[in-house]
Short mmCIF file of C-alpha atoms in Angstrom, two decimals:
data_model
loop_
_atom_site.label_atom_id
_atom_site.label_comp_id
_atom_site.label_asym_id
_atom_site.label_seq_id
_atom_site.Cartn_x
_atom_site.Cartn_y
_atom_site.Cartn_z
CA UNK A 1 0.30 -0.08 -0.26
CA UNK A 2 1.41 3.49 -0.70
CA UNK A 3 1.97 5.83 1.73
CA UNK A 4 1.09 8.62 0.45
CA UNK A 5 2.06 11.16 3.66
CA UNK A 6 5.90 11.50 3.88
CA UNK A 7 7.12 13.93 6.83
CA UNK A 8 10.81 15.78 7.09
CA UNK A 9 12.61 13.79 9.76
CA UNK A 10 14.50 17.35 11.53
CA UNK A 11 16.84 16.94 13.81
CA UNK A 12 15.43 17.54 17.72
CA UNK A 13 19.01 18.99 19.00
CA UNK A 14 19.19 21.66 16.58
CA UNK A 15 18.02 24.78 17.91
CA UNK A 16 14.59 25.97 16.87
CA UNK A 17 14.06 29.74 16.90
CA UNK A 18 11.29 30.88 19.18
CA UNK A 19 9.23 32.32 16.49
CA UNK A 20 4.78 32.27 16.50
CA UNK A 21 5.23 30.79 12.99
CA UNK A 22 1.74 29.88 12.54
CA UNK A 23 0.60 33.56 12.08
CA UNK A 24 3.34 34.96 10.09
CA UNK A 25 2.38 36.33 6.86
CA UNK A 26 4.91 37.13 3.65
CA UNK A 27 5.37 40.64 4.99
CA UNK A 28 6.36 39.82 8.41
CA UNK A 29 8.79 37.15 7.04
CA UNK A 30 10.62 39.49 5.38
CA UNK A 31 11.14 41.22 8.29
CA UNK A 32 13.01 38.50 9.99
CA UNK A 33 16.53 38.10 10.28
CA UNK A 34 18.75 35.95 8.61
CA UNK A 35 19.49 33.03 11.29
CA UNK A 36 15.20 33.21 11.79
CA UNK A 37 14.65 32.72 8.01
CA UNK A 38 17.25 29.54 7.70
CA UNK A 39 14.56 28.00 10.08
CA UNK A 40 11.28 28.73 8.53
CA UNK A 41 10.75 25.77 6.41
CA UNK A 42 12.12 23.52 9.49
CA UNK A 43 9.20 24.77 11.35
CA UNK A 44 6.68 24.49 8.94
CA UNK A 45 7.46 20.74 8.50
CA UNK A 46 7.83 20.65 12.14
CA UNK A 47 3.99 21.86 12.80
CA UNK A 48 2.97 20.10 9.24
CA UNK A 49 4.54 16.52 11.22
CA UNK A 50 2.54 17.91 14.93
CA UNK A 51 -1.12 19.31 13.17
CA UNK A 52 -1.48 17.64 9.63
CA UNK A 53 -2.09 14.12 11.20
CA UNK A 54 -5.78 15.52 12.08
CA UNK A 55 -6.59 18.22 9.41
CA UNK A 56 -5.05 15.87 6.86
CA UNK A 57 -4.35 18.57 4.89
CA UNK A 58 -0.95 17.17 1.98
CA UNK A 59 -0.88 14.12 -0.14
CA UNK A 60 2.77 14.55 0.17
CA UNK A 61 5.61 16.21 1.83
CA UNK A 62 8.99 17.19 1.46
CA UNK A 63 11.38 14.97 3.35
CA UNK A 64 14.93 17.16 2.50
CA UNK A 65 14.27 21.18 1.87
CA UNK A 66 17.46 22.76 1.32
CA UNK A 67 17.39 26.77 1.77
CA UNK A 68 19.01 29.04 -0.38
CA UNK A 69 19.23 32.56 0.20
CA UNK A 70 18.04 33.76 -3.26
CA UNK A 71 15.61 35.55 -4.44
CA UNK A 72 13.58 38.40 -1.87
CA UNK A 73 11.81 35.86 -0.52
CA UNK A 74 13.98 33.12 -0.04
CA UNK A 75 13.07 30.46 2.61
CA UNK A 76 9.23 31.40 3.24
CA UNK A 77 7.56 27.67 2.95
CA UNK A 78 4.44 27.44 0.88
CA UNK A 79 2.19 24.42 -0.28
CA UNK A 80 1.17 23.94 -3.58
CA UNK A 81 -1.94 22.21 -4.84
CA UNK A 82 -1.44 18.68 -6.09
CA UNK A 83 -2.87 19.81 -9.27
CA UNK A 84 0.08 22.13 -10.32
CA UNK A 85 3.34 20.54 -11.81
CA UNK A 86 6.00 20.00 -9.18
CA UNK A 87 9.20 18.96 -10.34
CA UNK A 88 10.73 16.52 -7.81
CA UNK A 89 7.23 16.00 -6.84
CA UNK A 90 4.37 13.35 -7.23
CA UNK A 91 1.30 15.32 -8.82
CA UNK A 92 -1.92 13.26 -8.36
CA UNK A 93 -4.70 15.63 -8.56
CA UNK A 94 -6.09 13.40 -6.32
CA UNK A 95 -6.91 10.53 -8.43
CA UNK A 96 -6.27 7.06 -8.24
CA UNK A 97 -5.11 7.42 -11.97
CA UNK A 98 -2.21 9.59 -10.69
CA UNK A 99 -1.12 8.28 -8.03
CA UNK A 100 1.82 7.61 -8.48
CA UNK A 101 2.76 10.13 -11.27
CA UNK A 102 5.53 12.47 -10.63
CA UNK A 103 6.37 15.66 -12.15
CA UNK A 104 9.03 16.20 -14.74
CA UNK A 105 8.83 19.87 -14.57
CA UNK A 106 7.66 22.85 -12.60
CA UNK A 107 4.43 24.74 -13.69
CA UNK A 108 4.79 28.24 -14.76
CA UNK A 109 3.79 29.77 -11.45
CA UNK A 110 5.95 27.56 -9.32
CA UNK A 111 8.77 28.09 -11.02
CA UNK A 112 8.44 31.42 -10.58
CA UNK A 113 7.72 31.10 -6.85
CA UNK A 114 10.60 29.39 -6.43
CA UNK A 115 12.71 32.03 -8.65
CA UNK A 116 11.69 34.40 -5.79
CA UNK A 117 13.17 32.03 -3.18
CA UNK A 118 9.50 30.24 -1.79
CA UNK A 119 10.24 27.43 -0.61
CA UNK A 120 7.26 24.25 -1.78
CA UNK A 121 7.47 22.24 1.81
CA UNK A 122 4.49 20.26 0.00
CA UNK A 123 1.23 19.09 -2.25
CA UNK A 124 -1.79 20.09 -1.01
CA UNK A 125 -5.19 17.69 -1.18
CA UNK A 126 -7.90 18.62 -3.24
CA UNK A 127 -11.12 17.01 -4.70
CA UNK A 128 -10.26 14.48 -7.89
CA UNK A 129 -9.28 16.66 -10.81
CA UNK A 130 -10.69 20.07 -8.73
CA UNK A 131 -14.00 18.85 -9.12
CA UNK A 132 -15.97 20.01 -5.77
CA UNK A 133 -16.23 21.89 -3.19
CA UNK A 134 -15.58 20.45 -0.22
CA UNK A 135 -11.98 18.42 -0.02
CA UNK A 136 -14.55 15.45 0.10
CA UNK A 137 -13.91 14.40 -3.02
CA UNK A 138 -9.95 13.04 -2.93
CA UNK A 139 -9.24 9.58 -4.09
CA UNK A 140 -6.93 8.98 -0.61
CA UNK A 141 -8.51 11.18 2.01
CA UNK A 142 -11.09 14.24 3.32
CA UNK A 143 -9.22 17.02 4.58
CA UNK A 144 -10.77 18.90 7.97
CA UNK A 145 -11.32 22.47 8.58
CA UNK A 146 -9.35 23.85 10.81
CA UNK A 147 -12.04 25.26 12.87
CA UNK A 148 -13.82 22.77 13.31
CA UNK A 149 -12.62 18.80 12.19
CA UNK A 150 -15.37 17.14 11.96
CA UNK A 151 -16.36 19.98 8.80
CA UNK A 152 -15.47 20.81 5.87
CA UNK A 153 -12.83 23.00 4.32
CA UNK A 154 -14.55 23.80 1.39
CA UNK A 155 -12.89 23.24 -1.88
CA UNK A 156 -11.73 22.12 -4.30
CA UNK A 157 -8.27 23.49 -2.94
CA UNK A 158 -9.11 22.78 0.21
CA UNK A 159 -5.85 21.20 1.30
CA UNK A 160 -4.23 24.72 0.32
CA UNK A 161 -6.80 26.77 2.24
CA UNK A 162 -6.25 24.79 5.32
CA UNK A 163 -2.67 24.69 5.47
CA UNK A 164 -2.44 28.10 6.04
CA UNK A 165 -5.51 28.57 7.86
CA UNK A 166 -3.92 25.98 10.27
CA UNK A 167 -0.60 27.58 10.13
CA UNK A 168 1.51 25.24 8.16
CA UNK A 169 2.48 27.30 5.88
CA UNK A 170 2.79 31.12 5.15
CA UNK A 171 0.82 30.86 2.31
CA UNK A 172 -0.58 28.56 -1.10
CA UNK A 173 -1.43 28.16 -4.64
CA UNK A 174 -4.52 26.62 -5.64
CA UNK A 175 -6.64 26.57 -8.86
CA UNK A 176 -10.47 28.33 -9.13
CA UNK A 177 -12.61 26.60 -11.63
CA UNK A 178 -15.90 28.34 -10.60
CA UNK A 179 -14.30 29.25 -7.37
CA UNK A 180 -12.21 26.58 -5.79
CA UNK A 181 -10.06 29.54 -4.19
CA UNK A 182 -12.60 31.73 -3.08
CA UNK A 183 -15.19 29.45 -1.71
CA UNK A 184 -12.52 27.05 0.75
CA UNK A 185 -10.89 30.31 2.05
CA UNK A 186 -14.27 31.60 3.16
CA UNK A 187 -14.96 28.49 4.76
CA UNK A 188 -11.62 28.52 6.65
CA UNK A 189 -11.07 31.99 7.27
CA UNK A 190 -8.47 33.07 5.35
CA UNK A 191 -7.57 35.48 1.94
CA UNK A 192 -8.58 33.47 -1.40
CA UNK A 193 -7.91 35.47 -4.89
CA UNK A 194 -9.51 34.36 -8.51
CA UNK A 195 -7.05 36.67 -10.84
CA UNK A 196 -8.47 38.30 -14.30
CA UNK A 197 -8.58 35.14 -16.57
CA UNK A 198 -5.17 35.32 -18.59
CA UNK A 199 -3.03 37.11 -16.01
CA UNK A 200 -1.31 33.96 -14.65
CA UNK A 201 -0.37 30.99 -17.03
CA UNK A 202 -1.92 28.24 -16.75
CA UNK A 203 1.50 25.89 -18.27
CA UNK A 204 2.01 22.65 -15.57
CA UNK A 205 -1.84 23.17 -14.20
CA UNK A 206 -3.56 19.95 -15.19
CA UNK A 207 -6.67 20.87 -16.95
CA UNK A 208 -9.97 21.08 -15.96
CA UNK A 209 -11.81 23.65 -17.80
CA UNK A 210 -9.58 25.51 -20.34
CA UNK A 211 -11.65 28.49 -20.39
CA UNK A 212 -12.46 28.88 -16.53
CA UNK A 213 -9.55 27.29 -15.19
CA UNK A 214 -7.10 30.18 -13.42
CA UNK A 215 -4.35 29.83 -10.55
CA UNK A 216 -4.41 32.08 -7.67
CA UNK A 217 -2.96 32.73 -4.22
CA UNK A 218 -4.27 31.69 -0.98
CA UNK A 219 -2.82 33.61 2.46
CA UNK A 220 -3.44 34.87 5.43
CA UNK A 221 -3.57 38.94 4.43
CA UNK A 222 -4.98 40.48 1.38
CA UNK A 223 -1.27 42.64 0.40
CA UNK A 224 0.16 38.95 0.75
CA UNK A 225 -2.27 37.79 -2.04
CA UNK A 226 -0.85 40.94 -3.92
CA UNK A 227 2.45 39.80 -3.34
CA UNK A 228 1.78 36.45 -4.42
CA UNK A 229 -0.15 38.13 -7.68
CA UNK A 230 3.12 40.09 -8.61
CA UNK A 231 5.18 37.27 -8.52
CA UNK A 232 2.96 34.70 -10.35
CA UNK A 233 1.23 36.99 -12.82
CA UNK A 234 2.43 37.96 -16.74
CA UNK A 235 2.71 36.34 -20.32
CA UNK A 236 3.93 32.81 -21.00
CA UNK A 237 5.02 31.64 -24.18
CA UNK A 238 3.28 28.33 -22.98
CA UNK A 239 0.28 29.28 -22.42
CA UNK A 240 -1.46 31.31 -25.43
CA UNK A 241 -4.29 32.69 -23.34
CA UNK A 242 -1.73 35.29 -21.13
CA UNK A 243 -1.85 38.30 -21.87
CA UNK A 244 1.22 40.50 -22.07
CA UNK A 245 -0.69 42.95 -19.74
CA UNK A 246 0.97 44.99 -17.19
CA UNK A 247 -1.41 45.39 -13.56
CA UNK A 248 -0.34 47.28 -10.52
CA UNK A 249 -1.37 45.17 -7.39
CA UNK A 250 0.04 46.61 -4.50
CA UNK A 251 0.77 50.38 -5.32
CA UNK A 252 -2.95 51.77 -4.60
CA UNK A 253 -4.16 49.11 -2.04
CA UNK A 254 -3.79 51.31 0.82
CA UNK A 255 -5.93 54.07 -0.49
CA UNK A 256 -9.08 52.95 0.68
CA UNK A 257 -12.92 53.35 -0.87
CA UNK A 258 -14.11 56.71 -0.17
CA UNK A 259 -15.79 57.81 -3.32
CA UNK A 260 -16.57 54.11 -4.69
CA UNK A 261 -19.67 52.98 -5.94
CA UNK A 262 -20.82 48.95 -5.23
CA UNK A 263 -23.07 46.88 -7.12
CA UNK A 264 -25.26 44.57 -4.77
CA UNK A 265 -26.98 41.51 -7.20
CA UNK A 266 -31.01 41.21 -6.24
CA UNK A 267 -30.47 37.91 -7.67
CA UNK A 268 -28.35 36.80 -4.66
CA UNK A 269 -31.32 37.53 -2.13
CA UNK A 270 -33.52 34.80 -4.06
CA UNK A 271 -31.34 31.81 -2.46
CA UNK A 272 -31.24 30.62 0.75
CA UNK A 273 -27.84 31.85 2.64
CA UNK A 274 -27.17 31.05 5.72
CA UNK A 275 -28.74 33.57 8.54
CA UNK A 276 -25.65 34.48 9.88
CA UNK A 277 -23.71 34.76 6.61
CA UNK A 278 -26.51 37.17 5.90
CA UNK A 279 -26.17 38.92 9.00
CA UNK A 280 -22.32 39.55 7.97
CA UNK A 281 -22.39 40.40 4.68
CA UNK A 282 -25.10 43.52 5.38
CA UNK A 283 -22.60 44.27 8.21
CA UNK A 284 -19.95 44.70 5.41
CA UNK A 285 -21.97 46.63 3.08
CA UNK A 286 -22.53 49.24 6.04
CA UNK A 287 -18.70 49.32 7.06
CA UNK A 288 -17.88 50.13 3.46
CA UNK A 289 -20.43 53.01 2.89
CA UNK A 290 -19.30 54.07 6.99
CA UNK A 291 -16.12 54.15 4.73
CA UNK A 292 -17.24 56.36 2.32
CA UNK A 293 -18.73 54.25 -0.45
CA UNK A 294 -22.19 54.04 -1.70
CA UNK A 295 -23.78 50.63 -1.94
CA UNK A 296 -26.39 50.42 -4.32
CA UNK A 297 -29.13 46.80 -5.46
CA UNK A 298 -28.91 46.17 -9.40
CA UNK A 299 -30.38 44.04 -11.42
CA UNK A 300 -28.42 41.29 -12.84
CA UNK A 301 -30.92 38.91 -14.70
CA UNK A 302 -29.28 35.88 -16.47
CA UNK A 303 -26.53 36.18 -13.18
CA UNK A 304 -29.40 32.92 -12.18
CA UNK A 305 -28.75 31.01 -14.65
CA UNK A 306 -24.44 30.87 -13.90
CA UNK A 307 -24.28 27.37 -12.14
CA UNK A 308 -26.95 25.35 -14.54
CA UNK A 309 -24.28 27.02 -17.88
CA UNK A 310 -21.22 26.54 -15.47
CA UNK A 311 -21.89 22.61 -15.06
CA UNK A 312 -22.62 22.20 -18.83
CA UNK A 313 -19.57 23.95 -19.56
CA UNK A 314 -17.27 22.73 -17.57
CA UNK A 315 -18.19 18.87 -18.06
CA UNK A 316 -18.25 19.08 -21.41
CA UNK A 317 -14.16 20.98 -21.53
CA UNK A 318 -13.12 18.27 -18.59
CA UNK A 319 -14.85 14.92 -20.74
CA UNK A 320 -12.00 16.29 -23.46
CA UNK A 321 -9.36 17.13 -21.34
CA UNK A 322 -9.56 14.29 -19.33
CA UNK A 323 -9.93 11.67 -22.88
CA UNK A 324 -5.55 11.19 -22.35
CA UNK A 325 -6.06 9.65 -19.27
CA UNK A 326 -5.91 6.64 -20.98
CA UNK A 327 -3.91 3.96 -19.52
CA UNK A 328 -1.55 4.42 -22.28
CA UNK A 329 1.34 6.77 -21.93
CA UNK A 330 1.02 7.80 -17.93
CA UNK A 331 -0.87 7.18 -14.66
CA UNK A 332 -2.40 3.42 -14.29
CA UNK A 333 -3.19 1.33 -16.25
CA UNK A 334 -5.05 -2.03 -15.50
CA UNK A 335 -4.58 -4.72 -18.34
CA UNK A 336 -7.14 -6.18 -20.26
CA UNK A 337 -6.92 -8.37 -23.23
CA UNK A 338 -8.13 -5.83 -25.78
CA UNK A 339 -7.34 -2.19 -26.55
CA UNK A 340 -10.82 -0.78 -25.21
CA UNK A 341 -11.38 -3.17 -22.26
CA UNK A 342 -8.51 -1.74 -21.42
CA UNK A 343 -8.93 1.33 -21.54
CA UNK A 344 -12.52 1.37 -19.79
CA UNK A 345 -11.37 -0.50 -17.15
CA UNK A 346 -8.50 1.97 -16.48
CA UNK A 347 -10.84 4.93 -16.23
CA UNK A 348 -13.36 3.50 -14.37
CA UNK A 349 -10.90 2.53 -11.36
CA UNK A 350 -8.53 5.38 -11.74
CA UNK A 351 -11.84 8.16 -11.56
CA UNK A 352 -13.42 8.60 -8.97
CA UNK A 353 -17.45 8.75 -8.78
CA UNK A 354 -18.02 12.33 -9.57
CA UNK A 355 -14.96 12.47 -12.16
CA UNK A 356 -16.90 9.80 -13.91
CA UNK A 357 -20.11 11.76 -13.26
CA UNK A 358 -18.73 14.83 -15.19
CA UNK A 359 -16.98 13.08 -18.04
CA UNK A 360 -20.78 11.69 -18.71
CA UNK A 361 -21.71 14.83 -18.61
CA UNK A 362 -20.00 16.42 -20.52
CA UNK A 363 -19.91 13.56 -22.95
CA UNK A 364 -23.72 13.64 -23.57
CA UNK A 365 -24.15 17.52 -23.86
CA UNK A 366 -21.26 17.34 -27.26
CA UNK A 367 -22.45 14.68 -28.65
CA UNK A 368 -23.71 15.64 -32.07
CA UNK A 369 -27.93 15.13 -31.18
CA UNK A 370 -27.37 17.15 -27.69
CA UNK A 371 -24.66 19.94 -29.11
CA UNK A 372 -27.22 22.55 -30.20
CA UNK A 373 -29.65 21.88 -27.28
CA UNK A 374 -27.19 22.35 -24.46
CA UNK A 375 -23.16 23.03 -24.87
CA UNK A 376 -24.01 25.98 -27.65
CA UNK A 377 -26.90 27.24 -25.79
CA UNK A 378 -24.97 27.46 -22.65
CA UNK A 379 -22.25 29.25 -24.41
CA UNK A 380 -24.77 31.67 -25.53
CA UNK A 381 -25.92 32.53 -21.86
CA UNK A 382 -22.62 32.46 -20.78
CA UNK A 383 -21.68 35.15 -22.85
CA UNK A 384 -25.26 37.09 -21.69
CA UNK A 385 -23.79 37.07 -17.71
CA UNK A 386 -20.66 38.43 -19.24
CA UNK A 387 -22.41 41.24 -20.60
CA UNK A 388 -24.32 41.77 -18.28
CA UNK A 389 -21.92 41.75 -15.47
CA UNK A 390 -19.10 43.92 -17.46
CA UNK A 391 -22.24 46.42 -18.15
CA UNK A 392 -22.77 47.04 -14.54
CA UNK A 393 -19.12 46.98 -13.82
CA UNK A 394 -18.86 49.75 -16.15
CA UNK A 395 -21.09 52.24 -13.89
CA UNK A 396 -19.86 50.48 -10.57
CA UNK A 397 -16.36 50.22 -8.58
CA UNK A 398 -17.43 46.52 -7.82
CA UNK A 399 -19.85 43.51 -7.14
CA UNK A 400 -20.27 42.55 -3.54
CA UNK A 401 -22.22 39.10 -2.61
CA UNK A 402 -21.25 36.91 0.12
CA UNK A 403 -19.12 34.14 -1.28
CA UNK A 404 -20.50 31.33 0.11
CA UNK A 405 -24.01 30.87 1.01
CA UNK A 406 -23.24 28.66 4.30
CA UNK A 407 -20.39 27.90 6.08
CA UNK A 408 -18.18 24.70 6.41
CA UNK A 409 -20.78 21.92 6.37
CA UNK A 410 -20.15 18.37 8.55
CA UNK A 411 -18.22 16.00 6.49
CA UNK A 412 -20.42 13.64 4.32
CA UNK A 413 -23.96 15.60 5.44
CA UNK A 414 -24.38 16.37 1.98
CA UNK A 415 -25.77 13.75 -0.43
CA UNK A 416 -27.22 15.18 -2.89
CA UNK A 417 -24.82 16.39 -6.32
CA UNK A 418 -27.79 19.30 -6.58
CA UNK A 419 -27.49 20.67 -3.76
CA UNK A 420 -23.68 20.76 -3.42
CA UNK A 421 -23.19 21.85 -7.05
CA UNK A 422 -25.02 25.70 -5.35
CA UNK A 423 -22.49 25.84 -2.93
CA UNK A 424 -20.70 28.06 -6.02
CA UNK A 425 -23.57 29.87 -6.64
CA UNK A 426 -21.74 33.36 -5.98
CA UNK A 427 -17.99 32.41 -7.00
CA UNK A 428 -19.09 30.97 -10.73
CA UNK A 429 -20.36 34.04 -12.44
CA UNK A 430 -16.93 35.73 -12.15
CA UNK A 431 -15.12 32.09 -13.82
CA UNK A 432 -17.63 32.44 -16.34
CA UNK A 433 -16.88 36.08 -17.03
CA UNK A 434 -12.96 36.13 -16.55
CA UNK A 435 -13.33 38.43 -13.89
CA UNK A 436 -11.07 38.94 -10.96
CA UNK A 437 -12.86 38.64 -7.36
CA UNK A 438 -11.51 37.76 -4.07
CA UNK A 439 -13.05 36.81 -1.12
CA UNK A 440 -12.27 38.12 2.18
CA UNK A 441 -12.94 36.96 5.68
CA UNK A 442 -15.75 39.12 8.01
CA UNK A 443 -16.92 37.51 11.15
CA UNK A 444 -18.37 34.57 11.90
CA UNK A 445 -21.65 32.51 11.62
CA UNK A 446 -22.00 29.60 14.32
CA UNK A 447 -18.61 30.18 15.37
CA UNK A 448 -17.14 29.49 11.82
CA UNK A 449 -15.72 31.63 9.28
CA UNK A 450 -17.70 34.21 6.70
CA UNK A 451 -16.51 35.61 3.93
CA UNK A 452 -17.38 38.69 1.58
CA UNK A 453 -17.06 38.74 -2.04
CA UNK A 454 -15.30 41.25 -4.22
CA UNK A 455 -15.59 40.94 -7.92
CA UNK A 456 -14.10 43.69 -10.69
CA UNK A 457 -13.36 44.50 -14.28
CA UNK A 458 -11.08 42.87 -15.47
CA UNK A 459 -8.01 43.42 -15.64
CA UNK A 460 -8.84 46.16 -12.72
CA UNK A 461 -6.90 43.84 -10.39
CA UNK A 462 -5.75 46.23 -7.91
CA UNK A 463 -8.66 47.91 -7.30
CA UNK A 464 -10.13 44.76 -6.09
CA UNK A 465 -7.06 44.19 -3.50
CA UNK A 466 -7.59 48.41 -2.80
CA UNK A 467 -11.14 47.46 -2.34
CA UNK A 468 -10.55 44.01 0.08
CA UNK A 469 -7.76 45.44 1.73
CA UNK A 470 -10.24 48.42 2.88
CA UNK A 471 -12.71 45.65 4.01
CA UNK A 472 -9.58 44.03 6.23
CA UNK A 473 -7.83 46.34 7.23
CA UNK A 474 -10.88 48.69 8.89
CA UNK A 475 -12.88 45.00 9.81
CA UNK A 476 -14.28 44.86 13.27
CA UNK A 477 -13.51 40.92 13.71
CA UNK A 478 -9.36 41.13 12.97
CA UNK A 479 -6.49 41.29 15.53
CA UNK A 480 -3.76 42.43 14.74
CA UNK A 481 -4.07 43.40 11.10
CA UNK A 482 -5.63 40.45 9.63
CA UNK A 483 -8.07 37.71 10.79
CA UNK A 484 -7.66 35.15 13.58
CA UNK A 485 -6.39 31.82 12.89
CA UNK A 486 -7.71 28.89 14.67
CA UNK A 487 -6.42 26.54 16.86
CA UNK A 488 -6.25 23.08 15.80
CA UNK A 489 -6.84 20.40 18.30
CA UNK A 490 -3.91 18.30 17.99
#
C-alpha cells in the first residue's frame, strides 16, 4: 500500500528559533533576521508533522528541504495544490489514475515562486481533478477544516486553504474554476484570490475546464495575496491565453474606498443564504458605507443561470481534457485483453464517482444530437451573463456578494449532487466572465468563518485588492491586522 503522506525528519538537537510561526505572513517573514529565515522551512515541516495527521491538508510533504539565499522571499515555506506540476514531487490530482505520477517539470507559477525564493514544502489535497466544493472527493482522504475537524474546508482547493488557516505554511497556491480558491478560503477564514483570466499562466496546471481555470493565491492577508500576484502573473509563451498586460497590484492597496460605488445583485437574495452569513454580509456593506462608499442594489437577470451554464460548459471541457488519461502514456494502467477493454477498466478504476459523472455529462452535452440544445445554448447564455456583469461594472467599481451561501458543513452531510453544486452559486459568475474576484474573511456564523466576495472589472485587479484591503483593515473581527487563526486540537 502506497504511503501517501511523508514527513520531514528533522534533528531534534538543533536549536529552533522561538517564533510564532503559525501567524507569520509573507510581509512579516521579510522582516526576520537571516538566522530566523533559515529556520522557517524546518518550523513549517515541524508544524505539519504535528498538525497534519488531524487536518489532512497534504498529499505529500518533502523529506529534505534546502534553503538557498536567493530571491527576495528566500526561505518562506508554501504549499502547492496537487494539480500543479512541481518538479521532483508527485502530482496526483488526488486521483488514483495519477497516484504515482511524478512531475517532470515545474509549472510556470511554481518556477516563478522558486525563483523568488519560496520553498515548496508540500502538495496540498483537493477534490479529485478539482471537481468539488468540499475536498471530500479526494481519492485518498478528506481534508478537515481547522476550525472544526468534523467539517469540510471547502473545495476544491481545500488542502491549500486548510494548510494556510492552520498555520502549517505561510501561503499556498490553488486553482479556481468555479470558486475553488475563494470558497475554501471563505470556509477556512483566509484570503483567496482569483485573477483576471489570462493574467496567470496555466502551463503546468492539470486542466479541468480550460476556459475557466485560473491559478490564484491563498494567504492570511490581502497584501500577501497581492504580493504573490506580483510574482506569478505575466505573459507566458507556453500558455497562449496569457496576456502581455502589466497590472499594478500593490501601489494603491492602502488608498481606501471613499467615493467608490458598489453594486449588490438583487438575484443573490433569491437563494437561501444562512442567516449568519446574510448578517455578516449586510454588516460589511454598512462598513463600506461608513468608509465613504455608496452601495446600491442592481439587477443582473441572467446571473441566476450561472450554475446551470457552468455545469454544461465545465463538464464538456473536462470530458475533452481528461480523455488523455487512458492508461497508455502515463498514470494507472489496468491490464485487459483488448485495447477498448483496457481503456474502460483503467478509467473506471482510476476515476472517482464525481469525475466519472462529470465526464458523462460533458460527453452527453457535446454529442451531435444534443450539442445545439445544451452546449451551444450554454455558451450563448454565458455571453449574456458576461455582458450583464461588464455593463454593471462599467457603472460601479465592484460587485459585492457573500462568497458562499453557507459556512462549513459537516463531512458527509451533503449527499445530493445538486445541493453540492449550488455551493458555488456566488463564485461561478466571475469565472464565466473571466473577472477578478477575492474572498475576504469577515466575522463568524455559528463560530465558523464567513467570507465576503469582491468582483471587479477585467484587469482592475489592483482595485479589487484595494477594496478588499479596506474591508480587512477596518473589520471589527480582525486581530493585529488579520483575521484570527484557529487553534487546531492536535
